[in-house]
Backbone as CSV, one residue per row, in Angstrom:
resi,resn,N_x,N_y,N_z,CA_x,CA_y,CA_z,C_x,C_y,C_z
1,UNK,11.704,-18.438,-15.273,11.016,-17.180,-15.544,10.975,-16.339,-14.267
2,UNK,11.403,-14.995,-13.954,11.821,-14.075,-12.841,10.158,-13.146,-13.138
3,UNK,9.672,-12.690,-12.046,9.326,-11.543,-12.038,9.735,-10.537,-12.400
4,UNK,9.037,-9.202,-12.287,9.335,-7.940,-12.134,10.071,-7.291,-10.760
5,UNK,10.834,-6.914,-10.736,11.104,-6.584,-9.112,10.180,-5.376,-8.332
6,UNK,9.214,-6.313,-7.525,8.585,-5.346,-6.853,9.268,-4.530,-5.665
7,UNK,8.935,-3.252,-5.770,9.974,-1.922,-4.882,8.574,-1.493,-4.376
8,UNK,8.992,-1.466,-2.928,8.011,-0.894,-1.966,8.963,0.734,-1.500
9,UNK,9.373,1.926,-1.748,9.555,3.116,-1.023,8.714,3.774,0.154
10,UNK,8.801,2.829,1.421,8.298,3.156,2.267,8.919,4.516,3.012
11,UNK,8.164,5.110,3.897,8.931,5.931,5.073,10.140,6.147,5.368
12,UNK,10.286,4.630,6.301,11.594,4.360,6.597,12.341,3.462,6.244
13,UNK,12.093,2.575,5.112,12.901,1.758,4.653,12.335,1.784,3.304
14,UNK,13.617,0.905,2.534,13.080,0.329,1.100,12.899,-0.895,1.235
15,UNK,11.805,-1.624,0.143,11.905,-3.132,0.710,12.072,-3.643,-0.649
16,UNK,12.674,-4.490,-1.460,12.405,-5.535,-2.717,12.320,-6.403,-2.724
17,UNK,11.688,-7.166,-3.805,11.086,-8.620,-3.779,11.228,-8.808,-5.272
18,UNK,11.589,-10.032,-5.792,11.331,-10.828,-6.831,11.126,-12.722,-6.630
19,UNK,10.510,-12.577,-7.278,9.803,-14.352,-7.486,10.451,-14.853,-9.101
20,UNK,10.767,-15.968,-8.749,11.305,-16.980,-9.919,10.317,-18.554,-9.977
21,UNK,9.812,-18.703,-11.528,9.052,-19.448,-11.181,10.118,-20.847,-11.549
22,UNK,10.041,-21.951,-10.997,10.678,-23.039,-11.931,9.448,-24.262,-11.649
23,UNK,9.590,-25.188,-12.999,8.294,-26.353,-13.073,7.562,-25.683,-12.471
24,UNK,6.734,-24.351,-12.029,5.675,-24.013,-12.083,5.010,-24.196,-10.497
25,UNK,6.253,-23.991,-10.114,6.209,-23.601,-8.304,7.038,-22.033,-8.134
26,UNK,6.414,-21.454,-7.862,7.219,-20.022,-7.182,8.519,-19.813,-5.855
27,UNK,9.525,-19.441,-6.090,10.797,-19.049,-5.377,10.942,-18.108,-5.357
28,UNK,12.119,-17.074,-3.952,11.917,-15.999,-3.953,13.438,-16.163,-4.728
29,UNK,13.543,-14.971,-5.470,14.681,-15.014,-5.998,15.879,-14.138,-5.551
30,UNK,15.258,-13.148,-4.570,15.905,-12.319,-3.279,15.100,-11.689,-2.913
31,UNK,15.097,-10.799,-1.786,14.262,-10.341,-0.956,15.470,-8.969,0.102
32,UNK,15.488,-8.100,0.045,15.842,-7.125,0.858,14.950,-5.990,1.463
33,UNK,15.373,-5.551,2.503,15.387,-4.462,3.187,16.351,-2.952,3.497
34,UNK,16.279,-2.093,3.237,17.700,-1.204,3.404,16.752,-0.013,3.994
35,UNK,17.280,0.276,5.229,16.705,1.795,5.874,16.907,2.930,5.266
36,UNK,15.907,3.701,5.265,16.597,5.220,4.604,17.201,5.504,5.655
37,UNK,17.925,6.824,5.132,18.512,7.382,6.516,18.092,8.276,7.116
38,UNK,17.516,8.714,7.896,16.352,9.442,8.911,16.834,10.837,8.732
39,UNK,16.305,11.815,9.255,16.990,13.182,9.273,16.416,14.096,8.541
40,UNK,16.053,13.469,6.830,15.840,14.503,5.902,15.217,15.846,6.354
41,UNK,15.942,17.048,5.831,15.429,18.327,6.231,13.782,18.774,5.215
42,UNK,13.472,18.420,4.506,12.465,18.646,3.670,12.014,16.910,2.626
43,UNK,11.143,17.298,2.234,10.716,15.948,0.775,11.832,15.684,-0.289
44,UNK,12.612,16.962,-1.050,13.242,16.965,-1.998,14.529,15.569,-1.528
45,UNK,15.063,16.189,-0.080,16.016,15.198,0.759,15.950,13.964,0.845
46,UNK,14.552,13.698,1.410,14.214,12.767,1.928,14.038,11.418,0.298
47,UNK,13.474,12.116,-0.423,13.471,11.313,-1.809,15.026,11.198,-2.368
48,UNK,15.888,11.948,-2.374,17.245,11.612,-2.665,17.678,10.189,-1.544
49,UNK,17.271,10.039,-0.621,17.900,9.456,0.520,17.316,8.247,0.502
50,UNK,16.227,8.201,0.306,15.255,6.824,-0.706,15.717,6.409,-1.926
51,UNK,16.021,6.956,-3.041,16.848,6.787,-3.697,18.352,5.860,-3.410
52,UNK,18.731,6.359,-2.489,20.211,5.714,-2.226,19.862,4.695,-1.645
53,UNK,18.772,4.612,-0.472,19.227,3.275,-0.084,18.617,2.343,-1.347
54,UNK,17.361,2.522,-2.142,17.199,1.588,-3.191,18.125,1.433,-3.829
55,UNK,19.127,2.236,-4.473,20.276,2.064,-5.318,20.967,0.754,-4.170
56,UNK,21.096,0.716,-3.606,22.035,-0.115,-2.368,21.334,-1.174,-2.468
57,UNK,19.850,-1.708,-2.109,19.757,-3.035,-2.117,19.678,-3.165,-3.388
58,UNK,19.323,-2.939,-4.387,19.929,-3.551,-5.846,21.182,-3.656,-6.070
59,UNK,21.875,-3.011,-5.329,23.406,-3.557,-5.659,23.599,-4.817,-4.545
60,UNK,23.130,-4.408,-3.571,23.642,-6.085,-2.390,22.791,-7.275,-2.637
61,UNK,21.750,-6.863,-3.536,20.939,-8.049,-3.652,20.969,-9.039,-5.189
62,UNK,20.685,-10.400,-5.577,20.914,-10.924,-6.293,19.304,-10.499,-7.132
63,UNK,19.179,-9.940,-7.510,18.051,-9.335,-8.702,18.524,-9.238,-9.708
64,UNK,17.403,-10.217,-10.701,17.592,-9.877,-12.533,16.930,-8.967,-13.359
65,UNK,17.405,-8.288,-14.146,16.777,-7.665,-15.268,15.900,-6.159,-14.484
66,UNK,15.745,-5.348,-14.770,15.621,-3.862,-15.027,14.259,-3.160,-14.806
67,UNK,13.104,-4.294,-14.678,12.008,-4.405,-14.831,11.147,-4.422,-13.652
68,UNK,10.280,-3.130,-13.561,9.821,-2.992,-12.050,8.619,-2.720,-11.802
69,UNK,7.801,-3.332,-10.122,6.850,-3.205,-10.416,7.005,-2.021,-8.928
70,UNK,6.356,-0.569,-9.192,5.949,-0.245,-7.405,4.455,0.526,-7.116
71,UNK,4.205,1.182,-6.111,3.042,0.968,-5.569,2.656,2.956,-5.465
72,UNK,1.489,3.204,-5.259,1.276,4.380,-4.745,0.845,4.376,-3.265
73,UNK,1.406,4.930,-2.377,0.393,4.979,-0.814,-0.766,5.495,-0.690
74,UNK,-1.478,4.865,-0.455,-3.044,5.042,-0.143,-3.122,6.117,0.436
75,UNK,-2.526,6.539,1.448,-2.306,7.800,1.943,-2.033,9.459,1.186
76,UNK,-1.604,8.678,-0.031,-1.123,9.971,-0.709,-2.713,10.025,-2.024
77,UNK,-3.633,9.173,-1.686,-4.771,9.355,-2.834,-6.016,9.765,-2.005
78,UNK,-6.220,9.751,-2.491,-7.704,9.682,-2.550,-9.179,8.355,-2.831
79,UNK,-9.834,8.446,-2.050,-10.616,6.733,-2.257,-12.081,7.304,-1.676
80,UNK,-12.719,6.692,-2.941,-14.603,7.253,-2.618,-15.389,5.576,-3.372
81,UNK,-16.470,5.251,-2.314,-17.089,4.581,-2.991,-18.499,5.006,-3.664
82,UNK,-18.555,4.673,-4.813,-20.009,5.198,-5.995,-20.885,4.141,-5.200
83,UNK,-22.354,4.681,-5.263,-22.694,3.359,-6.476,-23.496,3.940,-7.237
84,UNK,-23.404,3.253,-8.929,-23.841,3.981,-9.926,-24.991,3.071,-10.345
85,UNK,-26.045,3.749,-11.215,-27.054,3.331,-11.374,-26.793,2.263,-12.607
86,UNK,-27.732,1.884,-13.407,-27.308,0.633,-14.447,-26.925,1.634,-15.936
87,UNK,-27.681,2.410,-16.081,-27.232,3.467,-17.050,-26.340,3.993,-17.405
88,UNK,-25.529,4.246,-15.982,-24.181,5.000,-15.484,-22.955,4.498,-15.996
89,UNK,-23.397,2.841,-16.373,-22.453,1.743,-16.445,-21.728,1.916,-17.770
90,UNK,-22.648,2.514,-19.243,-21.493,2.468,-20.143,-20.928,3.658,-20.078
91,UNK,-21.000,4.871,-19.485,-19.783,5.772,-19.561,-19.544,5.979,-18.234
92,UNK,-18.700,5.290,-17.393,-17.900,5.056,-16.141,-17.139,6.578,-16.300
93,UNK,-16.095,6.521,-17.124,-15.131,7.596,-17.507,-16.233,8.865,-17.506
94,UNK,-16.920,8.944,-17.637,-17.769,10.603,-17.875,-18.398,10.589,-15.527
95,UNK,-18.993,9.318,-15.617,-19.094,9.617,-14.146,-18.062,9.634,-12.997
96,UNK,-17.134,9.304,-13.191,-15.829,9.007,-12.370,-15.470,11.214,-12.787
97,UNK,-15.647,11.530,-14.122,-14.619,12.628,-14.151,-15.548,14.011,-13.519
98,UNK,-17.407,13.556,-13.546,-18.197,14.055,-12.468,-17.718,13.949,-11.031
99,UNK,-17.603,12.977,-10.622,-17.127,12.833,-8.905,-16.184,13.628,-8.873
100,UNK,-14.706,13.177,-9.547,-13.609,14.339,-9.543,-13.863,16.018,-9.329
101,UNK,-14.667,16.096,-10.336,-14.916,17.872,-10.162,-15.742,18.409,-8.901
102,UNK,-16.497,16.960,-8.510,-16.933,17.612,-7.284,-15.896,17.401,-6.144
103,UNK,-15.102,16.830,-6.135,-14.167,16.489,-5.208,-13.223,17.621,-5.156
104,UNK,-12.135,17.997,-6.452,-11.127,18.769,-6.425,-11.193,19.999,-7.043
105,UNK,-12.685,20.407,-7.731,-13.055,21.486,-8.302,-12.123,21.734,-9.688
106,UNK,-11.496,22.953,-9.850,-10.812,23.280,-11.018,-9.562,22.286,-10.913
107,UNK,-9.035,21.589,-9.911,-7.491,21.050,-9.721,-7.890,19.753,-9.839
108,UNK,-9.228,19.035,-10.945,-9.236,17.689,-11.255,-8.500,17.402,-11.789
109,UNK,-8.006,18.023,-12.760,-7.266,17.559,-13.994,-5.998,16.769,-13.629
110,UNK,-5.710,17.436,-12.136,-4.350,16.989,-12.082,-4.475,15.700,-11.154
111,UNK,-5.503,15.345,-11.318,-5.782,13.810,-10.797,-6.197,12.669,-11.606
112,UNK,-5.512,11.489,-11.594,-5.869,10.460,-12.390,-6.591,9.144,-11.349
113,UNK,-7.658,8.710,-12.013,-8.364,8.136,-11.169,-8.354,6.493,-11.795
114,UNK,-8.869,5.733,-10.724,-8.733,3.960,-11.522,-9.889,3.454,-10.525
115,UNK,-10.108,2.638,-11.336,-11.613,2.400,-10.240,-12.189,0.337,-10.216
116,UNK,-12.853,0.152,-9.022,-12.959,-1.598,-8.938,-14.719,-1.572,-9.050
117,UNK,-14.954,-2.458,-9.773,-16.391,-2.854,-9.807,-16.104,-4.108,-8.523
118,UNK,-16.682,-3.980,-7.390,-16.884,-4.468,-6.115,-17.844,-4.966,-5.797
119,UNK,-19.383,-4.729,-6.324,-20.180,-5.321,-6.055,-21.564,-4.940,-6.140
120,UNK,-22.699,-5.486,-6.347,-24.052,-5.107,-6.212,-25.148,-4.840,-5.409
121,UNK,-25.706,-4.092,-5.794,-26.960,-3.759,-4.647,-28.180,-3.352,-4.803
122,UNK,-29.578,-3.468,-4.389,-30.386,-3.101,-5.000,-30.981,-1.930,-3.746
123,UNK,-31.115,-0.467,-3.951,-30.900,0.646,-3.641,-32.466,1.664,-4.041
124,UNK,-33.311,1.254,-3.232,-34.867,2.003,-3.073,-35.321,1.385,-4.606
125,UNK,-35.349,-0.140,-4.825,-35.871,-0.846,-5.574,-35.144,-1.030,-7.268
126,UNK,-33.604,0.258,-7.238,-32.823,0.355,-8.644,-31.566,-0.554,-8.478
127,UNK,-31.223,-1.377,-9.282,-30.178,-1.652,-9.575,-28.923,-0.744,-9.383
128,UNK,-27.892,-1.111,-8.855,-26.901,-0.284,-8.818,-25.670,-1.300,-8.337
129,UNK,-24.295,-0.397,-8.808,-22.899,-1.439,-9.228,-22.180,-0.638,-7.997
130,UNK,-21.328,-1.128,-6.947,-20.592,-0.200,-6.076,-19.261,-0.082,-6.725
131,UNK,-18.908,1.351,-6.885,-17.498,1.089,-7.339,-16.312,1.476,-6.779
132,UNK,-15.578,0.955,-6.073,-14.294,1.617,-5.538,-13.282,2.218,-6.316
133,UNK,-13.488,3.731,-6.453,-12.594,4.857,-7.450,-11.562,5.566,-6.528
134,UNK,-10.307,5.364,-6.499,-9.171,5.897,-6.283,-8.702,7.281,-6.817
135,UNK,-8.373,8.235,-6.628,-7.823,9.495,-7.672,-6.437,9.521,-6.568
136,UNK,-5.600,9.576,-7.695,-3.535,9.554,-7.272,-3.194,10.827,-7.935
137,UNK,-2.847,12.134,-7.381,-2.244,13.209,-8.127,-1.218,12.711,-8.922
138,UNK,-0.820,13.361,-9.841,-0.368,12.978,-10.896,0.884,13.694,-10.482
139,UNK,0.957,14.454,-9.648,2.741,14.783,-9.106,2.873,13.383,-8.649
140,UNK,2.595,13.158,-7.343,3.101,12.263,-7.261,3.277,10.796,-7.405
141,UNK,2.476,10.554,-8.921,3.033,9.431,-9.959,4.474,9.501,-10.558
142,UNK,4.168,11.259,-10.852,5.305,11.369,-11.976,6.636,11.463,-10.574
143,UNK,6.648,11.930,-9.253,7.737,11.007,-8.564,7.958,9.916,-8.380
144,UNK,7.322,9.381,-8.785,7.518,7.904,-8.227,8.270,7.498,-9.997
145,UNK,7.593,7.570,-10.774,7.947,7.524,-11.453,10.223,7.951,-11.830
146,UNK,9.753,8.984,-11.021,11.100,9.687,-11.186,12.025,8.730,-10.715
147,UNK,11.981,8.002,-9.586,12.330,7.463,-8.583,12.849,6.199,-9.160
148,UNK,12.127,5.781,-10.131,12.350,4.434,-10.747,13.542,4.380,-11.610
149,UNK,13.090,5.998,-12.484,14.398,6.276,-13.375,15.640,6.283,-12.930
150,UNK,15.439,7.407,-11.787,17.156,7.475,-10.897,17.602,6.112,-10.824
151,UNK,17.104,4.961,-10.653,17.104,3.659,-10.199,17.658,2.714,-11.662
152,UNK,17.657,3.443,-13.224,17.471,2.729,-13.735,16.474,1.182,-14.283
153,UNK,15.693,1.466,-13.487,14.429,0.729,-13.740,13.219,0.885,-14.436
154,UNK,12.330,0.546,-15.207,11.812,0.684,-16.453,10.032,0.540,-15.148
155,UNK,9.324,0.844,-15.051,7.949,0.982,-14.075,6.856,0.006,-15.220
156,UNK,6.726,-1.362,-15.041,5.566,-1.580,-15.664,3.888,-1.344,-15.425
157,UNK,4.701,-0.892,-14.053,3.231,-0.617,-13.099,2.926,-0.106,-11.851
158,UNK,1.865,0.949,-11.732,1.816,1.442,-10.167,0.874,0.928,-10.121
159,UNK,0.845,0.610,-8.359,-0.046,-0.159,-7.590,-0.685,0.742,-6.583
160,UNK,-1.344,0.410,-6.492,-2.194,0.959,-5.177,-1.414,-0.148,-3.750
161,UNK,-0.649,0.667,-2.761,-0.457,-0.332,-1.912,-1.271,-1.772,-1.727
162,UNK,-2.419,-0.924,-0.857,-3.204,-1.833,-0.243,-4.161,-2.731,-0.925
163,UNK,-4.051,-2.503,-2.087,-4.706,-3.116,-3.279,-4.016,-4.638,-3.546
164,UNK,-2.573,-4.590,-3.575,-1.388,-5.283,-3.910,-1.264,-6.279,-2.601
165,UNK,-1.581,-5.621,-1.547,-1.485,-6.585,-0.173,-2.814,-7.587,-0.341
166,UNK,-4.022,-6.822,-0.922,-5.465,-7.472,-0.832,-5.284,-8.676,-1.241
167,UNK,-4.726,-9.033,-2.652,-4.640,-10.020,-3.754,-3.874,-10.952,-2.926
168,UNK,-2.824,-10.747,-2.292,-2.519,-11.755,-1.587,-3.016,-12.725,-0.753
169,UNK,-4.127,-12.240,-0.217,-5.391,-12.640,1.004,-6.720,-13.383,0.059
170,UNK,-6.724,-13.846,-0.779,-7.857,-14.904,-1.620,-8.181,-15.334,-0.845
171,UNK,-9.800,-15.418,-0.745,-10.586,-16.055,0.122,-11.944,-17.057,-1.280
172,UNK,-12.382,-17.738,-0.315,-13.561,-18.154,-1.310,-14.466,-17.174,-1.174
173,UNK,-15.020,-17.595,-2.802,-16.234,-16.904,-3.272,-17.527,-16.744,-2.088
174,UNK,-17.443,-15.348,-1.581,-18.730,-14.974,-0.545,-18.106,-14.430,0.593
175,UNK,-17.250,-15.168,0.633,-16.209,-14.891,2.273,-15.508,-13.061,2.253
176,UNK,-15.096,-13.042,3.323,-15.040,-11.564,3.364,-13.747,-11.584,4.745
177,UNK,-12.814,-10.470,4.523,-11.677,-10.122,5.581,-11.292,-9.126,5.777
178,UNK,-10.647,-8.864,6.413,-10.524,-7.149,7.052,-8.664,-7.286,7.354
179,UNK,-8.471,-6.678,6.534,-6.848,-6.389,6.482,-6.472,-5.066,7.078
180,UNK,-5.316,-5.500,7.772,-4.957,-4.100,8.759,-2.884,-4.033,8.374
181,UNK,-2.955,-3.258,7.623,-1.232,-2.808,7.319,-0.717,-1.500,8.167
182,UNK,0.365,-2.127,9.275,0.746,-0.766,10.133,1.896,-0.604,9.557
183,UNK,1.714,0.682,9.161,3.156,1.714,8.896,3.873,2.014,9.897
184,UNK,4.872,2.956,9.827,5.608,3.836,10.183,4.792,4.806,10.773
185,UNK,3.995,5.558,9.723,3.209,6.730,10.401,1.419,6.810,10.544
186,UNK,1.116,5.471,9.661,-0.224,5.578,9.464,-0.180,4.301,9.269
187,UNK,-1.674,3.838,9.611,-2.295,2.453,9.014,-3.606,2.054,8.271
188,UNK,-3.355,1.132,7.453,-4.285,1.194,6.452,-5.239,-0.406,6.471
189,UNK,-5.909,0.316,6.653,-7.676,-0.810,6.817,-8.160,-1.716,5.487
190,UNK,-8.213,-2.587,4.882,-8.734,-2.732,3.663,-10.174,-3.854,4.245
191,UNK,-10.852,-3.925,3.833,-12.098,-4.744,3.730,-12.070,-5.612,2.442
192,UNK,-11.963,-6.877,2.188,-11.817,-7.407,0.875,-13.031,-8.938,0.693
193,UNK,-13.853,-8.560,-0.173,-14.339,-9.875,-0.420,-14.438,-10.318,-2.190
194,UNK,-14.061,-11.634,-1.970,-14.475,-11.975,-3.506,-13.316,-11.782,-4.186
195,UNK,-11.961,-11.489,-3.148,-10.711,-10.856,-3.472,-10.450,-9.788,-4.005
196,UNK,-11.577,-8.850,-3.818,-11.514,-7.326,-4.315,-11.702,-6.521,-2.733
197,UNK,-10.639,-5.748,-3.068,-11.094,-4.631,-1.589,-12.207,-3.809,-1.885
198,UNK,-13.270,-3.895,-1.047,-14.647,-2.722,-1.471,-14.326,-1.333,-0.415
199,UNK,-13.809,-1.665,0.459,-13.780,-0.487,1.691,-12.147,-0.492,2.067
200,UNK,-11.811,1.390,2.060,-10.211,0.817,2.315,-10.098,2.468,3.463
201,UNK,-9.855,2.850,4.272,-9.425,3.883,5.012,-7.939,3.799,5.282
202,UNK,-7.327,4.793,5.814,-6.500,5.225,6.120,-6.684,6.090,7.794
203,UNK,-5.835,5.629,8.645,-5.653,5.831,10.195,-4.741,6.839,10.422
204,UNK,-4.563,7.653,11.144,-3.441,8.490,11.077,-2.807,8.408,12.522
205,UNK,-2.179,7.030,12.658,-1.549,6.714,13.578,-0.733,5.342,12.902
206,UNK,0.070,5.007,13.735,1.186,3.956,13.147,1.910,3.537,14.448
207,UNK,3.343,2.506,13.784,3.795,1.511,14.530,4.753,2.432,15.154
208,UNK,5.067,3.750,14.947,6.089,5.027,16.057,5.415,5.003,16.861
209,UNK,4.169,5.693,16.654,3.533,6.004,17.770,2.464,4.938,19.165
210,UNK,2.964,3.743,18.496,2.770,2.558,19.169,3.328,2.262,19.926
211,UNK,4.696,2.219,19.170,6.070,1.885,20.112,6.500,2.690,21.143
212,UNK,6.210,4.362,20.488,6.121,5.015,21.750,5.646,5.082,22.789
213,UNK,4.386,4.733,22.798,3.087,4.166,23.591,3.322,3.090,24.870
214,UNK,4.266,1.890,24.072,4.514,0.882,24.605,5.915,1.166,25.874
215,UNK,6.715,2.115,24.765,8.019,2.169,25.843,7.523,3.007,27.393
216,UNK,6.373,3.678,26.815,5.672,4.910,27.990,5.627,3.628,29.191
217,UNK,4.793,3.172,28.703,4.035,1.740,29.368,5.174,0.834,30.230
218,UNK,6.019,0.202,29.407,6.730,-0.529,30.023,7.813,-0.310,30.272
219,UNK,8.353,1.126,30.168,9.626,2.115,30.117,10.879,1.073,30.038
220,UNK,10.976,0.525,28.788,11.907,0.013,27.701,12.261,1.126,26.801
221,UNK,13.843,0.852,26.772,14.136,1.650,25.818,13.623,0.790,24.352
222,UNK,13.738,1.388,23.287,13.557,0.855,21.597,14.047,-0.352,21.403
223,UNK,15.278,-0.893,21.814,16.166,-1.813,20.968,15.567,-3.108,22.402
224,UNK,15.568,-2.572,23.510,14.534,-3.645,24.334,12.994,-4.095,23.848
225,UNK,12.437,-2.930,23.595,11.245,-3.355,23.487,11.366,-4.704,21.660
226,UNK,12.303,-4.179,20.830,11.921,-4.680,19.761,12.743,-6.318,20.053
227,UNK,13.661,-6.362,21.229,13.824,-7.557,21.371,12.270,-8.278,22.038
228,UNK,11.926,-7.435,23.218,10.662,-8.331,23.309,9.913,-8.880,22.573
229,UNK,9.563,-7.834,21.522,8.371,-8.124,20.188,9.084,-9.709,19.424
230,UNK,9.956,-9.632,19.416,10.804,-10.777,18.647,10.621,-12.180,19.217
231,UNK,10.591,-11.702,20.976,10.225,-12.954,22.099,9.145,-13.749,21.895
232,UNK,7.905,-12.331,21.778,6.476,-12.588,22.031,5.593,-12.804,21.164
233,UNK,6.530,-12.925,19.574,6.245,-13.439,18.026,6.241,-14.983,18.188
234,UNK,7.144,-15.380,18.829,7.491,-17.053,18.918,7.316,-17.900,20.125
235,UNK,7.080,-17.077,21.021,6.389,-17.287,22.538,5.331,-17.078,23.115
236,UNK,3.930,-18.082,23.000,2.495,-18.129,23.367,2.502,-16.998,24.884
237,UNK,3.678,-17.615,25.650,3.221,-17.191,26.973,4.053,-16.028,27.332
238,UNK,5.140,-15.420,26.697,5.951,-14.146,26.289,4.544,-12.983,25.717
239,UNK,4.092,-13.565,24.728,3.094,-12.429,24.141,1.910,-12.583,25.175
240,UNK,1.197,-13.923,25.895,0.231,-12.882,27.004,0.648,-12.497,28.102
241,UNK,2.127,-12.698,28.497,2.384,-11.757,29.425,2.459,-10.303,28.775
242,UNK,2.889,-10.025,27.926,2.892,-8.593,27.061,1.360,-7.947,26.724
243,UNK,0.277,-8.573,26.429,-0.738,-8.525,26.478,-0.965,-7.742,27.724
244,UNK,-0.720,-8.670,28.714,-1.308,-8.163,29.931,-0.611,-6.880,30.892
245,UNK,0.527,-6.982,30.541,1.039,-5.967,30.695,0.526,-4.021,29.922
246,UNK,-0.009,-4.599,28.816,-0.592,-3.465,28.048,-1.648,-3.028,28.632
């Protein structure tokens, strides 16, 4: 039994993944990477050019069947935490489409929102539910969406990135972790307990402007420094000399 092929359309690369289960142990069933190609003069470009390289690792890679799962960037939504009173609780949908209008005014509509019951609290003596509500413009679903088609791939599902990274990180019941995903251009914070993310931000800095940072620092060119990083991944005393060097 194969997964869905999960498609990450990052920045600067595409990434895919599928899992095959057999007797009821999980295998990867391929796994690629393919760079876009840098340059794009505008978005319209830059999504054609994403496009191609995904078309490319589905062709170099051994993936079955048509069936896909990908993600929205946290970056491109929106994220508010409620907390709603006990009343509030059977029409969620009427208070979620309140927050919206105060958020985007007349241009709610064009936002679709999904939301996590995260947790409880008792709040100047009332009961109340915290809820982590997301709103994803609905342009850019329906690209992503688009994206899948060009691809020939059928979308069973958008994800919230950092949502999709959370689930991976199961902790026991009570325990609590702080997940940190560096991009390309931004990085994204998640807070997760109980295996639900309750707190998630977005940084507006990333692994460019790191690296840039670093070459300032240790005036390495790029293809040096990323051999170091490679050193100081598998070398205790490679990474605190790099440490200390920072």
């Amino acid at each position: 039994r194969r997964s869905p092929i999960a498609v990450d359309l990052g920045t600067q690369a595409v990434k895919l993944l599928q899992l095959v289960q057999r007797r009821g142990e999980l295998f990867v069933q391929d796994a690629l990477k393919v760079e876009i190609e840098p340059g794009a003069r505008d978005e319209a470009e830059r999504q054609r050019r994403m496009v191609h390289a995904a078309r490319r690792a589905l062709g170099r890679g051994e993936f079955r069947g048509r069936t896909a799962i990908g993600a929205i960037p946290l970056e491109h939504t929106t994220t508010r935490a409620l907390r709603v009173a006990r009343h509030e609780l059977d029409d969620l949908q009427r208070t979620v489409a309140r927050d919206a209008e105060e958020l985007f005014g007349a241009e709610a509509e064009a936002y679709t929102a999904q939301w996590l019951k995260v947790g409880e609290r008792i709040e100047r003596g009332e009961h109340r539910t915290e809820i982590l509500c997301c709103y994803a413009p609905q342009a850019r679903i329906r690209a992503r969406l688009e994206c899948f088609a060009e691809l020939g791939l059928e979308a069973l599902a958008l994800d919230l990135d950092l949502c999709a990274t959370a689930r991976a990180f199961s902790r026991p019941a009570g325990r609590a972790v702080a997940l940190l995903e560096l991009g390309a251009r931004s990085a994204r914070v998640a807070f997760v307990r109980d295996g639900e993310p309750w707190l998630v931000r977005v940084l507006p800095i990333g692994g460019d402007a790191l690296l840039a940072r670093l070459r300032e620092r240790l005036h390495l060119d790029r293809d040096a420094l990323e051999e170091l990083a490679a050193e100081a991944a598998t070398d205790e005393a490679r990474a605190a000399e790099l440490e200390h060097a920072i």
